[in-house]
Coordinates of C-alpha atoms and ligand atoms in Angstrom, one line a residue:
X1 CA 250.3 275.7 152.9
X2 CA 248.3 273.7 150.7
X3 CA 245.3 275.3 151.0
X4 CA 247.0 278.7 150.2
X5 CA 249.0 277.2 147.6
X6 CA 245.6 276.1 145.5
X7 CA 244.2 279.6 146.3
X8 CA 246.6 281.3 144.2
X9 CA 246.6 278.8 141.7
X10 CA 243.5 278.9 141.2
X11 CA 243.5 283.3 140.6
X12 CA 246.4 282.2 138.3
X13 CA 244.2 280.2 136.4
X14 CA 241.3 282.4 135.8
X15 CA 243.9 285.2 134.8
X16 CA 245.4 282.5 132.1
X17 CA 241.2 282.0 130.8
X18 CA 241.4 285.3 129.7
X19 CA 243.1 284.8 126.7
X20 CA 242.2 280.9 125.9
X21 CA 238.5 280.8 124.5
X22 CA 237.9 277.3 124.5
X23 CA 238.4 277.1 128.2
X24 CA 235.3 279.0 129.2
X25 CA 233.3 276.4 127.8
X26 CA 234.6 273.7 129.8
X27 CA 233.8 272.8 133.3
X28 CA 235.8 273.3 136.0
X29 CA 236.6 269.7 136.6
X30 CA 237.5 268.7 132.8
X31 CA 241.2 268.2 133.3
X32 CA 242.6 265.7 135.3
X33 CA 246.0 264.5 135.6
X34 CA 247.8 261.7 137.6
X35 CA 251.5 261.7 138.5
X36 CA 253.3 258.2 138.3
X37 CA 256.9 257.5 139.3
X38 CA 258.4 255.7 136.3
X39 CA 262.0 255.0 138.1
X40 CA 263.4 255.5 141.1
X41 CA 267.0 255.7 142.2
X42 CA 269.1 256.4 145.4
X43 CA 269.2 259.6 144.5
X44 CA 266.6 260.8 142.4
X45 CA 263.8 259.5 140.6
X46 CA 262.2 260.0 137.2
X47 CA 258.0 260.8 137.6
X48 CA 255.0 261.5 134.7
X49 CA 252.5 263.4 134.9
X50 CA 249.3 262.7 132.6
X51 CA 247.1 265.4 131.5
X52 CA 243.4 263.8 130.3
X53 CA 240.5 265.4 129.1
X54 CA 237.8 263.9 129.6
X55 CA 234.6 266.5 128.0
X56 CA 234.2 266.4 124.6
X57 CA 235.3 269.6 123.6
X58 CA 239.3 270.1 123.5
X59 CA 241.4 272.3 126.0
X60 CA 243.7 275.0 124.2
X61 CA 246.2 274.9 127.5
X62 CA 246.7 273.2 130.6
X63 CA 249.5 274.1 133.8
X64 CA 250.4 271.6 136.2
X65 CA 252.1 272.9 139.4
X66 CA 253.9 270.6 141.9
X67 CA 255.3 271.2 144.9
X68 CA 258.0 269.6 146.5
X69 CA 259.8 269.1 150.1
X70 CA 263.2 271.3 150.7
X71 CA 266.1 269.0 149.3
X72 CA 264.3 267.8 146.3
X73 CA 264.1 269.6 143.2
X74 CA 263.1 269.2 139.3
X75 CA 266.2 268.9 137.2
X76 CA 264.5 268.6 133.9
X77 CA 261.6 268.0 132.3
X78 CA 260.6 266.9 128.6
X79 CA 257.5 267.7 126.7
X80 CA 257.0 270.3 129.2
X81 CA 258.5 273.9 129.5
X82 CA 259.7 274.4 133.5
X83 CA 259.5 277.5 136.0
X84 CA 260.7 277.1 139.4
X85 CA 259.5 279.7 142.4
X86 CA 261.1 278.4 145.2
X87 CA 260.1 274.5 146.1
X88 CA 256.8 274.9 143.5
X89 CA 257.5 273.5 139.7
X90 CA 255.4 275.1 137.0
X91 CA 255.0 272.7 134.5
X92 CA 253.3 274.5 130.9
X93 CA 252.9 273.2 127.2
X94 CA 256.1 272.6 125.2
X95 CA 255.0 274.3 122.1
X96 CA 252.8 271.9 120.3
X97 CA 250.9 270.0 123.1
X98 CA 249.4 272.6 124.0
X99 CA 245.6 271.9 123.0
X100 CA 244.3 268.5 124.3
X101 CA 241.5 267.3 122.0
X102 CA 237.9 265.4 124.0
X103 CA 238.8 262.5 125.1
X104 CA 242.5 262.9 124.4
X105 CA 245.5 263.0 126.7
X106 CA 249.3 264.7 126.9
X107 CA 251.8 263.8 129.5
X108 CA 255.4 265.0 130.4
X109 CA 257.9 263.7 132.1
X110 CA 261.0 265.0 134.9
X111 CA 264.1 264.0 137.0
X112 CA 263.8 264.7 140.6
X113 CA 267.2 264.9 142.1
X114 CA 266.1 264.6 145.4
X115 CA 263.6 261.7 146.7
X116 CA 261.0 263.7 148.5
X117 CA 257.8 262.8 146.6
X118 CA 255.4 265.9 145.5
X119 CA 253.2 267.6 148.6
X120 CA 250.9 268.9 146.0
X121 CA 250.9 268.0 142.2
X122 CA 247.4 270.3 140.2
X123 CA 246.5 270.9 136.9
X124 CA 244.7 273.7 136.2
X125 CA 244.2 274.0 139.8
X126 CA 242.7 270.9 140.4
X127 CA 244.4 268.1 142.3
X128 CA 246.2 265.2 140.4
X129 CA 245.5 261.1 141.5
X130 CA 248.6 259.2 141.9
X131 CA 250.1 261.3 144.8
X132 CA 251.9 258.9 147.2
X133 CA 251.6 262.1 149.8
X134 CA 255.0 260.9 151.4
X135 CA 258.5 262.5 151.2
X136 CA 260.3 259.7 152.2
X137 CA 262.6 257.8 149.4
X138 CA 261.2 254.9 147.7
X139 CA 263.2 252.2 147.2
X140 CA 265.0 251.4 143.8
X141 CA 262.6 249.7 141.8
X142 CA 263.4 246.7 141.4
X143 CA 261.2 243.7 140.0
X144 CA 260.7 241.0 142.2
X145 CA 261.4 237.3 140.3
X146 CA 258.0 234.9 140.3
X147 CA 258.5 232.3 142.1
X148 CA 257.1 229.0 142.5
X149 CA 254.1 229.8 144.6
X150 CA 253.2 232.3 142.0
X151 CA 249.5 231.0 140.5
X152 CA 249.8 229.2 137.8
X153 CA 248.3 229.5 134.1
X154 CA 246.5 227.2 132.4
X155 CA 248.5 225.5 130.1
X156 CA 245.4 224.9 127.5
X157 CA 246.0 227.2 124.3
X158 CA 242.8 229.3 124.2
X159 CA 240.0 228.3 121.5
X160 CA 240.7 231.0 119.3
X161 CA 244.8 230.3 118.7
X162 CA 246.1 227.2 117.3
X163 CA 248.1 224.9 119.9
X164 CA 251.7 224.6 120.7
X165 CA 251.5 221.5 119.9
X166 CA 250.2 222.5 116.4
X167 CA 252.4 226.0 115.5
X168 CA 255.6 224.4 116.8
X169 CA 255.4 221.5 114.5
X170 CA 254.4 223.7 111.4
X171 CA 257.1 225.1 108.9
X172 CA 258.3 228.6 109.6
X173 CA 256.2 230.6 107.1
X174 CA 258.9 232.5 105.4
X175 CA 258.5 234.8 102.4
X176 CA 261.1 232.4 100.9
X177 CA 261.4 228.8 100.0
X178 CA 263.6 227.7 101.7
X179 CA 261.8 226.9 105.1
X180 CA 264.6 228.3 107.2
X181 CA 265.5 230.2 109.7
X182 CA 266.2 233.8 109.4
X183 CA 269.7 233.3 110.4
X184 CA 270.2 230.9 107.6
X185 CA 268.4 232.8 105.3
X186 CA 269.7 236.2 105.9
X187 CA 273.3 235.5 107.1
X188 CA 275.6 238.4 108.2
X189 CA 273.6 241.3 108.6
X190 CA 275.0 245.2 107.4
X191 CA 273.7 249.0 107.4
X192 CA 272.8 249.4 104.1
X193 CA 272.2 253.3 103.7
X194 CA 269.5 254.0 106.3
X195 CA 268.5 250.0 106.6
X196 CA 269.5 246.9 107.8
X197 CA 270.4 244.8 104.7
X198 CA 271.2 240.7 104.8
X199 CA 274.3 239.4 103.3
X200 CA 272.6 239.4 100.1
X201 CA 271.9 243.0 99.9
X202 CA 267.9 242.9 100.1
X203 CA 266.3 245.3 103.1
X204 CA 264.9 243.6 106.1
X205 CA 263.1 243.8 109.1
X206 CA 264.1 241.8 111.9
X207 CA 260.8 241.4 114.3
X208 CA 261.3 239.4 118.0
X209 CA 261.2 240.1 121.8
X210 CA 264.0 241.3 124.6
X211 CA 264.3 239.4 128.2
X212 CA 264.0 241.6 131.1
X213 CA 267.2 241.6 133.3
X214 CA 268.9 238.2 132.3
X215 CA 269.8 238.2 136.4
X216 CA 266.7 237.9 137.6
X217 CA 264.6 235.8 135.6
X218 CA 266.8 233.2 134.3
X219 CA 263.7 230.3 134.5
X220 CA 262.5 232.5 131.6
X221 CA 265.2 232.3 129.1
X222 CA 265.3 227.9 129.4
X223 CA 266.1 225.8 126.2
X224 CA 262.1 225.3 125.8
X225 CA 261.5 229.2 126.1
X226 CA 263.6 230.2 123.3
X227 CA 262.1 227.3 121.6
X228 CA 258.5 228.7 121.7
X229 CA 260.0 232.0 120.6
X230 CA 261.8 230.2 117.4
X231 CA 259.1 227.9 116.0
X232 CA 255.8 229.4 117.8
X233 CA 256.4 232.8 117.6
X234 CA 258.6 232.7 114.8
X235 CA 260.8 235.5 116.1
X236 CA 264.0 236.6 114.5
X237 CA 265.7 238.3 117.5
X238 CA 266.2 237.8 120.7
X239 CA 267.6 240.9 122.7
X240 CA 269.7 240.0 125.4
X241 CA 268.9 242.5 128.2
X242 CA 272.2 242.7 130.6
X243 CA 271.9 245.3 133.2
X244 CA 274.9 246.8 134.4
X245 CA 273.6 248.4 138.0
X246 CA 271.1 247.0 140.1
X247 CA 272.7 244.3 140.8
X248 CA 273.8 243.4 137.0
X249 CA 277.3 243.7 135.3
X250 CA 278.8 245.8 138.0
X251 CA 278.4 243.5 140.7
X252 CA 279.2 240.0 138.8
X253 CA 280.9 241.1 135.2
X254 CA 282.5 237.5 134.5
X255 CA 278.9 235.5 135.7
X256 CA 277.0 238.3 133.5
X257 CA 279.5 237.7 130.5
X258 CA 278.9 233.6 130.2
X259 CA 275.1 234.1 130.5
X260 CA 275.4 236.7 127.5
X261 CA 277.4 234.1 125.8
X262 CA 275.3 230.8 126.5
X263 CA 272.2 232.5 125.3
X264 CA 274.1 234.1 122.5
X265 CA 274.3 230.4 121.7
X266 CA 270.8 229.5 122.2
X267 CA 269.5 231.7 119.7
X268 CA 272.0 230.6 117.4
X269 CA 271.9 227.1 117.7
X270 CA 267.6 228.3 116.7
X271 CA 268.7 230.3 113.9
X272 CA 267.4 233.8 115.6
X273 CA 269.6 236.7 116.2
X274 CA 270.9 237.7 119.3
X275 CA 271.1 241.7 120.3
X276 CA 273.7 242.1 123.3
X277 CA 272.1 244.9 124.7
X278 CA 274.6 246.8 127.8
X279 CA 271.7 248.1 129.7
X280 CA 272.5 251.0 130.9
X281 CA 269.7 253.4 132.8
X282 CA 271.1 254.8 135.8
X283 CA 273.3 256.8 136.1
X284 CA 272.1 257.7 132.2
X285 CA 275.7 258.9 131.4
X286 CA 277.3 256.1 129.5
X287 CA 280.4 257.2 130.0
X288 CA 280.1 256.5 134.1
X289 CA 280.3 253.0 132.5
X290 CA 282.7 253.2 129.6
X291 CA 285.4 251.0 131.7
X292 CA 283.3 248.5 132.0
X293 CA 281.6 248.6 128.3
X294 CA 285.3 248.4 127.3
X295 CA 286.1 245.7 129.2
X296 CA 282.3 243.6 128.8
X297 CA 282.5 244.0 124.7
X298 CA 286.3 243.3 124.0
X299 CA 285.3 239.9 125.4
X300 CA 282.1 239.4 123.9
X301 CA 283.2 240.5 120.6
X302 CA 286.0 238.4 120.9
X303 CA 285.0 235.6 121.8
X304 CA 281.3 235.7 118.9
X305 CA 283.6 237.5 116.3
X306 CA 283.1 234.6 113.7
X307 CA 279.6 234.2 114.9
X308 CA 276.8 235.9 112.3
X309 CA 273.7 236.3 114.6
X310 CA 275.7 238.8 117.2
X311 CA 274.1 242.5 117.1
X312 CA 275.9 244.6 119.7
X313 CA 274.1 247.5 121.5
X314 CA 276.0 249.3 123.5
X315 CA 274.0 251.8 125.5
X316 CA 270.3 251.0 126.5
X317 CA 269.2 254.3 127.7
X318 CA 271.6 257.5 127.8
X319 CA 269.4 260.0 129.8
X320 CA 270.4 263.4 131.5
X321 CA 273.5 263.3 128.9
X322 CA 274.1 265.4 125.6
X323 CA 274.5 263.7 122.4
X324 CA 277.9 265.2 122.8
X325 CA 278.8 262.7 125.7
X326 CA 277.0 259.9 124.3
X327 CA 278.5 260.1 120.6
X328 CA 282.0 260.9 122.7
X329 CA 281.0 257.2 124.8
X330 CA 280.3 255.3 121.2
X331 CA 283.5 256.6 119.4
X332 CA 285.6 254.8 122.3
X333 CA 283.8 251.8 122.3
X334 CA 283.0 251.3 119.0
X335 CA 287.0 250.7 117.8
X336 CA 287.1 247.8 120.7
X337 CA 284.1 245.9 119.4
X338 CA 285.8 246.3 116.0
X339 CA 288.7 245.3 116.7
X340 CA 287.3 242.2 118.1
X341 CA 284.9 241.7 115.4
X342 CA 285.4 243.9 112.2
X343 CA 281.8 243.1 110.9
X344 CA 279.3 243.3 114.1
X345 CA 276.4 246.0 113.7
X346 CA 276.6 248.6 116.2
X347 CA 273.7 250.5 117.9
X348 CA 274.1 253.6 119.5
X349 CA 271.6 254.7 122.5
X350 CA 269.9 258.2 121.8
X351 CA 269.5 260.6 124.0
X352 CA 266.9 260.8 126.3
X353 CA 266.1 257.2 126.9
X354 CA 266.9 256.6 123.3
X355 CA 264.1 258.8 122.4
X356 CA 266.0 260.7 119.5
X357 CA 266.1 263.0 121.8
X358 CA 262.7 264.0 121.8
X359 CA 262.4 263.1 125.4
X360 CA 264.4 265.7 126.6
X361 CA 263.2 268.5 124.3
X362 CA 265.4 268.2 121.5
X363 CA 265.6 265.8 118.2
X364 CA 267.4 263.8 115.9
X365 CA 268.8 267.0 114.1
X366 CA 271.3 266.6 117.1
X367 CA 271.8 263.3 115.3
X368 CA 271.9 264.0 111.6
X369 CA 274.5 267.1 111.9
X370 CA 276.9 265.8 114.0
X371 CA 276.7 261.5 113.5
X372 CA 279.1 259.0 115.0
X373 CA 282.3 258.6 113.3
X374 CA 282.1 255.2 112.3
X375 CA 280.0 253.0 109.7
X376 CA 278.1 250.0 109.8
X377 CA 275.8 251.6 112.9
X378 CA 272.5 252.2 113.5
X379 CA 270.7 254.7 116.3
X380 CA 268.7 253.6 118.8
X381 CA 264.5 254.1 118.9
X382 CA 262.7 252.8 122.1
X383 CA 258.9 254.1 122.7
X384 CA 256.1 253.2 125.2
X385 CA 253.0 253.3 123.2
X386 CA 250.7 254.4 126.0
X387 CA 253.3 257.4 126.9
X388 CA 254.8 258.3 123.2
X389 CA 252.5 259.1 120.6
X390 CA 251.7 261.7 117.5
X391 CA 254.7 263.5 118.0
X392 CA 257.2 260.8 118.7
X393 CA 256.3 258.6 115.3
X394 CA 256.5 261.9 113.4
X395 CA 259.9 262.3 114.8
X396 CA 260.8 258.9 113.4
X397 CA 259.4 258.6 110.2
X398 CA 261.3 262.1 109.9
X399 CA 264.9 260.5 111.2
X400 CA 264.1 257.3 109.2
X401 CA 265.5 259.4 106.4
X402 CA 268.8 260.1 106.9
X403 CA 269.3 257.8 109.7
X404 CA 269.7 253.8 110.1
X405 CA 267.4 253.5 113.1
X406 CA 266.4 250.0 115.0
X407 CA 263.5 250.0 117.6
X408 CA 265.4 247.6 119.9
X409 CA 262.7 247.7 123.1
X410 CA 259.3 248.8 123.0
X411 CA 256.7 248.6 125.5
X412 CA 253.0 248.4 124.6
X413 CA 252.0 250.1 128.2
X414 CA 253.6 253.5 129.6
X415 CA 256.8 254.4 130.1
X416 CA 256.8 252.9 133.3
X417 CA 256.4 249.4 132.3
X418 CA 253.5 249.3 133.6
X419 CA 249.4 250.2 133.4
X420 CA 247.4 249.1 130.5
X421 CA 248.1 247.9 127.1
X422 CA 247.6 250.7 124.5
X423 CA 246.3 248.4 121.8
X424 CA 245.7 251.4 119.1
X425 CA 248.7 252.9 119.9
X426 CA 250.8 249.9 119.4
X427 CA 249.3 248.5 116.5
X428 CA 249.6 252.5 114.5
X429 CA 253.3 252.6 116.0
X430 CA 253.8 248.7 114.8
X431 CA 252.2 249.2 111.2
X432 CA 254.7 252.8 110.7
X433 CA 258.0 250.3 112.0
X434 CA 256.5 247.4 109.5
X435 CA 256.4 250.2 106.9
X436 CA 259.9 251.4 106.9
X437 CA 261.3 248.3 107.3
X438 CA 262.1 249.3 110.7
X439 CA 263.5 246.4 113.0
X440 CA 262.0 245.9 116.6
X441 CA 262.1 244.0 120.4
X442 CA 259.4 243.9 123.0
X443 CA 260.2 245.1 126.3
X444 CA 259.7 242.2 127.8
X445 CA 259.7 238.0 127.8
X446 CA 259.2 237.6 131.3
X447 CA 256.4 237.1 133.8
X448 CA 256.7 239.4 136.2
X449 CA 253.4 241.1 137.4
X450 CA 253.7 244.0 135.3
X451 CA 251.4 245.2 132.1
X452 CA 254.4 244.6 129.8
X453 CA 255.4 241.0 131.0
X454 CA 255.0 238.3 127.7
X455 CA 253.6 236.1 130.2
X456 CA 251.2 236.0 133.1
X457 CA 253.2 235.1 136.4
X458 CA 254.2 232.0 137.0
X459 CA 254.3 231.0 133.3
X460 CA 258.7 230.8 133.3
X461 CA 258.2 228.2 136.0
X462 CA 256.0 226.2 134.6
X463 CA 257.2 226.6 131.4
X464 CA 254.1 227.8 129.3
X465 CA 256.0 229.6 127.0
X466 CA 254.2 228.0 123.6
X467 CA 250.5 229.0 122.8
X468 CA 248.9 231.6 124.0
X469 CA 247.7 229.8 127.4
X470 CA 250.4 231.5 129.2
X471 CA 250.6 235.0 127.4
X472 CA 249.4 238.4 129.1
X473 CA 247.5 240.9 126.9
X474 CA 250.5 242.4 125.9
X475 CA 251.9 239.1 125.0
X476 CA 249.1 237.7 123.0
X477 CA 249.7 241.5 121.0
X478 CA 252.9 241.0 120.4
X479 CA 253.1 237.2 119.4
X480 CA 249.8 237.8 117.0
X481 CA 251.9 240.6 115.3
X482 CA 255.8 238.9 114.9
X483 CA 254.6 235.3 113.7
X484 CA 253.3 236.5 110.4
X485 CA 255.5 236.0 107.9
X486 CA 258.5 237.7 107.4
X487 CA 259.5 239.7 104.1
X488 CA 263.0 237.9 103.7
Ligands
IDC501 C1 261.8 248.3 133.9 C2 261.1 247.0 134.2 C3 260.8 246.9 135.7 C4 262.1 247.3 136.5 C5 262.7 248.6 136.1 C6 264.0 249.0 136.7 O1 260.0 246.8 133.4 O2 260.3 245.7 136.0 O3 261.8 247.3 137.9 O4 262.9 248.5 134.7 O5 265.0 248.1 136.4 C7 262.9 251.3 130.0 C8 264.1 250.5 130.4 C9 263.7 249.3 131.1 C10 262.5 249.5 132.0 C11 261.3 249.9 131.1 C12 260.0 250.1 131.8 O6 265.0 250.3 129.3 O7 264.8 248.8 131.9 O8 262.2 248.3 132.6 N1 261.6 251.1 130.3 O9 260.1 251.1 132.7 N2 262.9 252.4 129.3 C13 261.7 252.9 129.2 C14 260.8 252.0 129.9

């Protein structure tokens, strides 16, 4: 089957030459591509598929074809136009990623519902790397908490950052006089057009980290941790990631709510914000939640109504879900958090991971012509810098326009939270944010073996979190960018 399957893919192919002249000068081999599951579920996972070039010359088009075992289909697919002929996905450009330039790379991105894993995955007829070549069900990813016999860092700050000792002790280098925190500075905080504005009126950026799932890593979000993260890295936000499945919300709402709470505290009591963030991801409908986001956000609105450093977000991820459903989800939970606490910011989840939309093929024009009916909101942004590139930052700086927009996770790795730090893309994607004053979190202060952990395994319990002795790559990029000093 295989072998037959490659046969015609590859007559398909040279028919497809025919018309692309840039393709004749390549070798055979140029493209590769690798497929990565990103997320798994019980029923369904999410996989990428990453097209590189490696010649010098670009590549006008490219095809991937996968195959999959009976029971398991592709339900969608984003940056990607899909066929179907029986159990074999046709995967071709979207419109404009179609040409891959030397040494460049595009990707795309699908829902499996189903768990059999591809048989065959090609691009251009060659075979892709990353194939797991099993059908059977993965299990739900989930990330496995370090524990005690994890190695330990050194606790030494490196030669070329200055020591915790040294930045903790060190005024707060504000763009203001006063010394203070950005709480203190900046007060209650309100959507001013298509910013955020402090209680003074002046724009702002807000610049800072988000935990990973509050549940499982609470030796990372200690007294001393959001210590570092106030007077080392001199962050103004802390997002506070509750999950609601995998083991989150759902299965513990009143333990979840007083951890939310206590560390709502904690980043008060250090003068940072605090971004309640109801992490939603699968199912992506938000509305398969909405009794619980009800429930979860009358309280905590309730009870941190007279609080100022309370942001709410109410939908991490929407995905699979029309902006329809996910403006219909924010209209009913907006009035409860309001009428808790009249003057708490509200961000909205986007659809397709909160990608504008983009994600899923569409954009924020879905946004802009038919907005949430309610003020004193902002529309979620979240990007992988490895994964989301040219196309994605055009698509904000276009939104930025008419829409409030607050990056509140980014990743500086792929989409799946993993692989290696995109330095270039992170730093262009940082400087556009900086540039329109656009408020952001990184995904994520915790120290779990993954390329976007804050800090290398084993740091949480031994309580490195000052310095840069216990930081990861993506770590010591993301400190070195939010301590400068803020524009306040
Ligand atoms: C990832 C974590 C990983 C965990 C997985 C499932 O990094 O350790 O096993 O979730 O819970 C998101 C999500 C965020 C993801 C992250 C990376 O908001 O929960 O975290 N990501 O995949 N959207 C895009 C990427």
């Amino acid at each position: 089957m295989k072998r037959s399957l490659k046969l015609i893919l590859a007559s398909a192919f040279a028919v497809a030459t025919v018309s692309t002249v840039a393709f004749f000068a390549l070798p055979a081999s140029a493209e590769a591509a690798s497929f990565t599951v990103t997320n798994s579920w019980s029923s369904g996972y999410q996989g990428e598929v990453t097209i590189s070039n490696p010649s010098s010359s670009s590549i006008s088009t490219w095809k991937v074809e996968l195959t999959l075992p009976a029971g398991s289909t592709v339900g969608q697919a984003w940056n990607a136009t899909l066929a179907s002929a029986g159990q074999t996905f046709t995967f071709t450009p979207a419109g404009w990623n179609a040409t891959i330039a030397g040494g460049a790379s595009a990707g795309f991105g699908f829902v499996v519902n189903g768990t059999g894993r591809p048989t065959s995955c090609t691009v251009n007829g060659q075979a892709c790397t990353g194939l797991t070549g099993s059908t059977a069900p993965s299990s739900p990813a989930s990330p496995s908490p370090a524990t005690s016999a994890s190695p330990k860092p050194s606790a030494s700050p490196s030669a070329t950052s200055p020591s915790a000792t040294t930045t903790s002790a060190s005024p707060r280098p504000t763009a203001t006089s006063a010394g203070s925190t950005p709480l203190a500075i900046n007060g209650q905080l309100k959507v001013c057009g298509t910013n955020l504005c402090n209680a003074a009126g002046k724009k702002i950026q807000l610049r800072g980290v988000s935990s990973h799932g509050i549940h499982w890593f609470p030796s990372c979000y200690t007294g001393s941790a959001l210590d570092a993260l106030a007077t080392d890295w001199n962050a103004d936000l802390f997002r506070i990631a509750m999950y609601v499945q995998e083991g989150g919300y759902e299965s513990d709402p009143t333990g979840m709510t007083s951890k939310v709470n206590s560390l709502v505290d904690q980043a008060e009591a250090r003068g940072m914000y605090a971004l309640i963030d109801f992490h939603l991801l699968n199912p992506g409908d938000p509305n398969y939640n909405l009794a619980r986001a009800k429930e979860f956000f009358a309280k905590v609105a309730a009870r941190n109504a007279t609080k100022k450093n309370v942001i709410y977000e109410i939908a991490n991820e929407p995905n699979g879900v029309s902006w329809a459903s996910i403006k219909s989800y924010a209209e009913q939970v907006i009035p409860v958090i309001r009428a808790n606490d009249p003057d708490g910011i509200v961000i909205v989840g986007t659809r397709g991971w909160s990608s504008l939309g983009v994600s899923e093929g569409s954009s924020s024009a879905e946004i802009v012509s038919n907005p949430v009916n309610a003020s004193n909101i902002m529309y979620a942004f979240h990007f992988y810098a490895a994964s989301h590139k040219d196309n994605y930052r055009a698509e904000v700086s276009k939104a930025a326009a008419s829409l409030p927009l607050f990056v509140t996770e980014f990743g500086t790795v792929s989409a799946s939270g993993d692989g290696a730090v995109d330095t270039a893309s992170t730093n262009t994607w940082l400087d556009l944010l900086d540039r329109l004053k656009i408020s952001y979190a990184n995904w994520n202060f915790a120290d779990k073996s993954e390329g976007s952990s804050i800090l290398k395994p084993g740091a949480c319990a031994a309580g490195t979190f000052s310095g840069t002795g216990g930081l990861t790559e993506s770590g010591q990029l993301i400190r070195s960018r939010i301590r400068t000093a803020d524009d306040f």
